[in-house]
Amino acid sequence: MQIRRTLSLALTTVLAGCATSQPVTQIDKDTYLLVASSRWRGNDGVAVQGLQQADDWCRQQGRHARIIGSERSEGVIGVMPPKVMLSFKCDLSRP
């Protein structure tokens, strides 16, 4: 049982380490930039990951994300993971 728990923890740690994002950066008065990448999620998965992270960041401020620009790179299997760059604004949430 202890071995299974240790293996599960190790696998979770490895997989979590493969999905990365840089801290959200403010690039204008109310505009932000997020860069995310992952070796395991593929191009579309990384885009979804970035969208979720942008929205989570805005929700922490009681707002929701509105994407105003994006750029994706496919990556190269085994060499460079796919990456997405999102520029977004945090709009007021509707009641």
CSV table of C-alpha atoms in Angstrom, one decimal:
chain,number,residue,atom,x,y,z
A,1,MET,CA,0.0,0.0,0.0
A,2,GLN,CA,2.8,2.4,0.9
A,3,ILE,CA,4.5,1.7,-2.5
A,4,ARG,CA,1.3,2.5,-4.4
A,5,ARG,CA,0.9,5.8,-2.5
A,6,THR,CA,4.5,6.8,-3.1
A,7,LEU,CA,4.2,6.0,-6.9
A,8,SER,CA,1.0,8.0,-7.1
A,9,LEU,CA,2.6,11.0,-5.4
A,10,ALA,CA,5.6,10.8,-7.7
A,11,LEU,CA,3.5,10.5,-10.8
A,12,THR,CA,1.4,13.5,-9.8
A,13,THR,CA,4.5,15.5,-9.1
A,14,VAL,CA,6.0,14.7,-12.5
A,15,LEU,CA,2.8,15.5,-14.4
A,16,ALA,CA,2.3,18.8,-12.5
A,17,GLY,CA,5.8,19.8,-13.3
A,18,CYS,CA,5.2,19.4,-17.1
A,19,ALA,CA,2.4,22.0,-17.2
A,20,THR,CA,3.8,25.4,-16.6
A,21,SER,CA,2.8,29.0,-16.9
A,22,GLN,CA,4.6,32.2,-16.2
A,23,PRO,CA,3.1,34.7,-13.8
A,24,VAL,CA,0.4,37.0,-15.2
A,25,THR,CA,2.1,40.2,-16.3
A,26,GLN,CA,0.4,43.6,-16.6
A,27,ILE,CA,1.2,45.0,-20.0
A,28,ASP,CA,-1.1,48.0,-20.0
A,29,LYS,CA,-3.4,49.8,-17.5
A,30,ASP,CA,-6.1,47.0,-17.6
A,31,THR,CA,-4.5,44.5,-20.0
A,32,TYR,CA,-2.6,41.3,-18.9
A,33,LEU,CA,-0.4,38.7,-20.5
A,34,LEU,CA,-0.2,35.0,-19.6
A,35,VAL,CA,2.1,32.4,-21.2
A,36,ALA,CA,1.4,28.7,-20.6
A,37,SER,CA,2.9,25.5,-21.9
A,38,SER,CA,2.6,21.7,-21.3
A,39,ARG,CA,4.4,18.7,-22.6
A,40,TRP,CA,1.3,16.5,-22.0
A,41,ARG,CA,-1.7,18.5,-23.2
A,42,GLY,CA,-1.0,19.2,-26.9
A,43,ASN,CA,-1.7,22.5,-28.6
A,44,ASP,CA,-5.5,22.6,-27.9
A,45,GLY,CA,-5.0,21.5,-24.3
A,46,VAL,CA,-2.5,24.2,-23.6
A,47,ALA,CA,-4.9,26.8,-25.0
A,48,VAL,CA,-7.7,25.6,-22.7
A,49,GLN,CA,-5.2,25.5,-19.8
A,50,GLY,CA,-4.3,29.2,-20.5
A,51,LEU,CA,-7.9,30.2,-20.8
A,52,GLN,CA,-8.7,28.6,-17.4
A,53,GLN,CA,-5.7,30.2,-15.8
A,54,ALA,CA,-6.6,33.7,-17.1
A,55,ASP,CA,-10.2,33.3,-15.9
A,56,ASP,CA,-9.0,32.0,-12.5
A,57,TRP,CA,-6.7,35.0,-12.1
A,58,CYS,CA,-9.6,37.4,-12.9
A,59,ARG,CA,-12.0,35.6,-10.6
A,60,GLN,CA,-9.6,36.2,-7.7
A,61,GLN,CA,-10.4,39.8,-8.3
A,62,GLY,CA,-14.2,39.3,-8.6
A,63,ARG,CA,-14.1,39.6,-12.4
A,64,HIS,CA,-14.0,37.4,-15.5
A,65,ALA,CA,-11.5,37.2,-18.3
A,66,ARG,CA,-12.1,38.6,-21.7
A,67,ILE,CA,-9.4,37.4,-24.2
A,68,ILE,CA,-8.3,40.2,-26.6
A,69,GLY,CA,-5.5,38.4,-28.3
A,70,SER,CA,-3.7,35.1,-28.5
A,71,GLU,CA,-0.8,33.4,-30.2
A,72,ARG,CA,0.0,29.7,-30.2
A,73,SER,CA,3.1,27.6,-31.1
A,74,GLU,CA,2.7,23.9,-31.9
A,75,GLY,CA,6.0,22.9,-30.3
A,76,VAL,CA,8.2,19.9,-31.3
A,77,ILE,CA,7.5,16.6,-29.7
A,78,GLY,CA,10.3,15.7,-27.2
A,79,VAL,CA,12.1,19.0,-27.8
A,80,MET,CA,9.8,22.0,-27.2
A,81,PRO,CA,6.3,21.9,-25.7
A,82,PRO,CA,3.4,23.7,-27.3
A,83,LYS,CA,2.8,27.2,-25.9
A,84,VAL,CA,0.1,29.8,-25.8
A,85,MET,CA,0.3,33.5,-25.1
A,86,LEU,CA,-2.9,35.2,-24.1
A,87,SER,CA,-3.6,38.9,-23.7
A,88,PHE,CA,-6.7,39.6,-21.7
A,89,LYS,CA,-8.7,42.1,-19.7
A,90,CYS,CA,-10.6,41.4,-16.4
A,91,ASP,CA,-14.2,42.7,-16.9
A,92,LEU,CA,-16.7,43.2,-14.1
A,93,SER,CA,-18.7,40.1,-13.4
A,94,ARG,CA,-22.4,40.4,-14.0
A,95,PRO,CA,-24.7,39.6,-11.0
